[in-house]
PDB file of C-alpha atoms in Angstrom:
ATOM      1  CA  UNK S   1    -164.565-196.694 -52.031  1.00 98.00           C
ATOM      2  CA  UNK S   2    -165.690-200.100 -50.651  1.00 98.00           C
ATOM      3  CA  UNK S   3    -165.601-203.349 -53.672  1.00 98.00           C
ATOM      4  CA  UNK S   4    -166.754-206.844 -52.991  1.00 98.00           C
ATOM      5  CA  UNK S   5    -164.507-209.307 -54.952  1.00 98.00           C
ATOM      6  CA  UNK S   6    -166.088-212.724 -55.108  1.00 98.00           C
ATOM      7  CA  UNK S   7    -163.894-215.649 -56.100  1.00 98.00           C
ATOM      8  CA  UNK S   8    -165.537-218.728 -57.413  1.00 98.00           C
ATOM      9  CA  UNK S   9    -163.368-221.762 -56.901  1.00 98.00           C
ATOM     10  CA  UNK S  10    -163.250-224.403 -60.582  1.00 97.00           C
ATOM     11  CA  UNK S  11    -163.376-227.887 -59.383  1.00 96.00           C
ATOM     12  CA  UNK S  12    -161.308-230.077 -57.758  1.00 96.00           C
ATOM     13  CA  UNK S  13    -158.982-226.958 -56.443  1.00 98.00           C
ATOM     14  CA  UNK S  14    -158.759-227.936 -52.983  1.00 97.00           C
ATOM     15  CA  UNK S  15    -154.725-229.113 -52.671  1.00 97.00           C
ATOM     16  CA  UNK S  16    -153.740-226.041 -54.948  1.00 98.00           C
ATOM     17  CA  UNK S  17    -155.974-223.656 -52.927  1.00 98.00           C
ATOM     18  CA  UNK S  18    -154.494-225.353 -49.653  1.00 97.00           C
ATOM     19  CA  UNK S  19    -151.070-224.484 -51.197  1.00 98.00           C
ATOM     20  CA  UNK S  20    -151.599-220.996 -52.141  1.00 98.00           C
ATOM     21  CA  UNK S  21    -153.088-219.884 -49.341  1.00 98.00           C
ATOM     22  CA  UNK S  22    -150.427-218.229 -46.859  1.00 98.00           C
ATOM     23  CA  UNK S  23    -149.461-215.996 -50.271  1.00 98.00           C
ATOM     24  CA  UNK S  24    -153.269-215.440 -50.318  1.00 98.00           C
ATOM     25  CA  UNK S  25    -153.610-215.004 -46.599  1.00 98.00           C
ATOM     26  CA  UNK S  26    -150.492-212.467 -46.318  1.00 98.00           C
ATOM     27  CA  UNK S  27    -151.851-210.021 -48.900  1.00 98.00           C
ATOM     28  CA  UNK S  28    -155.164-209.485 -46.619  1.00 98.00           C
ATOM     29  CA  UNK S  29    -152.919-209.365 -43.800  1.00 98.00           C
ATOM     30  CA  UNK S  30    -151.162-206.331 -45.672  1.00 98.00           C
ATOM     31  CA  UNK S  31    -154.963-204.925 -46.393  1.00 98.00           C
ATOM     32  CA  UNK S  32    -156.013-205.424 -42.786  1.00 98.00           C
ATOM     33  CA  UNK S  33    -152.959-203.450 -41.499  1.00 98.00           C
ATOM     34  CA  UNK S  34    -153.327-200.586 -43.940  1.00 98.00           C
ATOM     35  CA  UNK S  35    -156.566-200.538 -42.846  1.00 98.00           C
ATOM     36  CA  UNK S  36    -158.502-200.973 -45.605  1.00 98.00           C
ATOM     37  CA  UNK S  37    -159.883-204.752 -45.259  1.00 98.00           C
ATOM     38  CA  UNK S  38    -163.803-204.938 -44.012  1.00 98.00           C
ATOM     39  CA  UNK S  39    -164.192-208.911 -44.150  1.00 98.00           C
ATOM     40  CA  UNK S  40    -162.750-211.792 -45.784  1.00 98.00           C
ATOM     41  CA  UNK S  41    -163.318-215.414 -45.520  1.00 98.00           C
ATOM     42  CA  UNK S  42    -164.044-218.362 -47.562  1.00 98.00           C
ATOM     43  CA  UNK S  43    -167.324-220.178 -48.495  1.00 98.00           C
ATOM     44  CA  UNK S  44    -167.307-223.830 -47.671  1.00 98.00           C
ATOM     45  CA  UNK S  45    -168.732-225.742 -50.315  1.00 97.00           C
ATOM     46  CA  UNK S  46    -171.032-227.875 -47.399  1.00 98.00           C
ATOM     47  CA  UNK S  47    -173.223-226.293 -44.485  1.00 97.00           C
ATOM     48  CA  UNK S  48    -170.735-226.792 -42.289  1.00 96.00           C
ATOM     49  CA  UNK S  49    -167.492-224.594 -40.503  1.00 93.00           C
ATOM     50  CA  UNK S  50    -164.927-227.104 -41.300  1.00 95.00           C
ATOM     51  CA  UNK S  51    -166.029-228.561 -44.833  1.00 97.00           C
ATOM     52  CA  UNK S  52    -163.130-230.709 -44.743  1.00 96.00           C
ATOM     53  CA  UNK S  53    -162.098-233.047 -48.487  1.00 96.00           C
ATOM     54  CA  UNK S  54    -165.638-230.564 -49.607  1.00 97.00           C
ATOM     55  CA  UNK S  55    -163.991-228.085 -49.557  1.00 97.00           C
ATOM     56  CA  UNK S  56    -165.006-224.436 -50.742  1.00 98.00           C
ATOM     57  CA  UNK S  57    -167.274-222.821 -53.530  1.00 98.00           C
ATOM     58  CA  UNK S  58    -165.072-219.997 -52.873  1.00 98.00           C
ATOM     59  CA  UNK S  59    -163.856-216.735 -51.002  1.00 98.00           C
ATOM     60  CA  UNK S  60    -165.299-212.529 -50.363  1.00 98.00           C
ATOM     61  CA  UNK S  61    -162.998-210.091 -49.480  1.00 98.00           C
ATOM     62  CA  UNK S  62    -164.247-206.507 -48.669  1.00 98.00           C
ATOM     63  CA  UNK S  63    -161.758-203.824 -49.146  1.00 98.00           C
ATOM     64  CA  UNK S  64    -161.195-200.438 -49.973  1.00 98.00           C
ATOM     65  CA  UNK S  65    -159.448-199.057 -53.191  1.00 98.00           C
ATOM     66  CA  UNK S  66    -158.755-196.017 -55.070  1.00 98.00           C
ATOM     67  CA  UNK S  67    -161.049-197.355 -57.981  1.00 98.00           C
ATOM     68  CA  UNK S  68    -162.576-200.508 -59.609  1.00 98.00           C
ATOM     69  CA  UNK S  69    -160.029-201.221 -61.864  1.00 98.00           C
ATOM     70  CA  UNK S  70    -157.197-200.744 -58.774  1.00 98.00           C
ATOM     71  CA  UNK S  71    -159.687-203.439 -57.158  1.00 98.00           C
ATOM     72  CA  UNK S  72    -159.875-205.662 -60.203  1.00 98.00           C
ATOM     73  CA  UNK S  73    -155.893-205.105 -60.512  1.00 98.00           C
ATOM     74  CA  UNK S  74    -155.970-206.417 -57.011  1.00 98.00           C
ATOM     75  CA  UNK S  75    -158.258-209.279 -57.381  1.00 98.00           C
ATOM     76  CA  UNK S  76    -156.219-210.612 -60.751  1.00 98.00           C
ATOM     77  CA  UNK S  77    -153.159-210.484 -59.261  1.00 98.00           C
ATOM     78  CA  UNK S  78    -154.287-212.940 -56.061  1.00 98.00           C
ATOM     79  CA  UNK S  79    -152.578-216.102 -55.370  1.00 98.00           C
ATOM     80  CA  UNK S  80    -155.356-218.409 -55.836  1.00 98.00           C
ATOM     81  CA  UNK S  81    -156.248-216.997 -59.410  1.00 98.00           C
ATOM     82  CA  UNK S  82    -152.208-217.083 -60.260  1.00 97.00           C
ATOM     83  CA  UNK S  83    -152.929-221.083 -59.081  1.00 98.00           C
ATOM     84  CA  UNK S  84    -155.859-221.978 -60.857  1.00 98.00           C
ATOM     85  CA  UNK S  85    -157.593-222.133 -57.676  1.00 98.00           C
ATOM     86  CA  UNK S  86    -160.654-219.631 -58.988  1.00 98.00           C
ATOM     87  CA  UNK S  87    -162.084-219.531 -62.224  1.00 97.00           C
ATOM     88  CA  UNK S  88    -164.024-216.765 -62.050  1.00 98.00           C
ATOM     89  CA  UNK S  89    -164.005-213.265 -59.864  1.00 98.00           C
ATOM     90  CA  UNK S  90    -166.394-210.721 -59.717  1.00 98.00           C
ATOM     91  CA  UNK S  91    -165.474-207.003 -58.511  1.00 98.00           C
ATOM     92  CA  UNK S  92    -167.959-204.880 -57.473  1.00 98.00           C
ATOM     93  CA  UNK S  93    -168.719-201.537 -55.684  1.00 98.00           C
ATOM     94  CA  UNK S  94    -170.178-202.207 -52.029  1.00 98.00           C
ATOM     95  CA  UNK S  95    -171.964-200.027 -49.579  1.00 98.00           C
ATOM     96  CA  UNK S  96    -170.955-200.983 -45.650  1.00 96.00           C
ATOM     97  CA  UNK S  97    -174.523-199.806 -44.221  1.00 96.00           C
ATOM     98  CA  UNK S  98    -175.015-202.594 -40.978  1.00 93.00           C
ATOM     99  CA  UNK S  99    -173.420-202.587 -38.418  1.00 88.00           C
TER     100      UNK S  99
END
């Protein structure tokens, strides 16, 4: 099944999100080539693509697990969490219906 996992960036986490990304980046790399990634990206904090010292409000990943608590498993163990970078995530079940 499909889970949304929403990661809400605390404040001031820019430089440690900056430094754990590639860790962060390389296990949706490892999703997208098992084939089981849908999306992922993060939210700039400002209406804009590069949000630059604004940084971000956060990230969504779309994936597919066995179960919710394999995708929860998942989302605790990310980089950014391990970091500080997110101080809350919400896992959820998700439906891919458009496209």
């Amino acid at each position: 099944m499909w889970y949304a996992i929403e990661g809400h960036d605390g404040p001031g986490v820019l430089a440690r999100r900056l430094e754990a990304r590639p860790a962060h980046v390389a296990r949706l790399l490892a999703l997208r080539d098992e084939g089981r990634l849908l999306l992922a990206g993060p939210c700039p904090a400002i209406d804009a693509e590069d949000p630059g010292p604004a940084g971000f409000s956060g990230s969504i990943v779309v994936a597919e697990f066995e179960s919710l608590e394999a995708a929860r498993a998942w989302a605790d163990a990310d980089p950014y969490v391990e970091a500080g970078v997110y101080h809350r995530v919400d896992v959820r079940p998700f439906k891919p219906t458009l496209p």
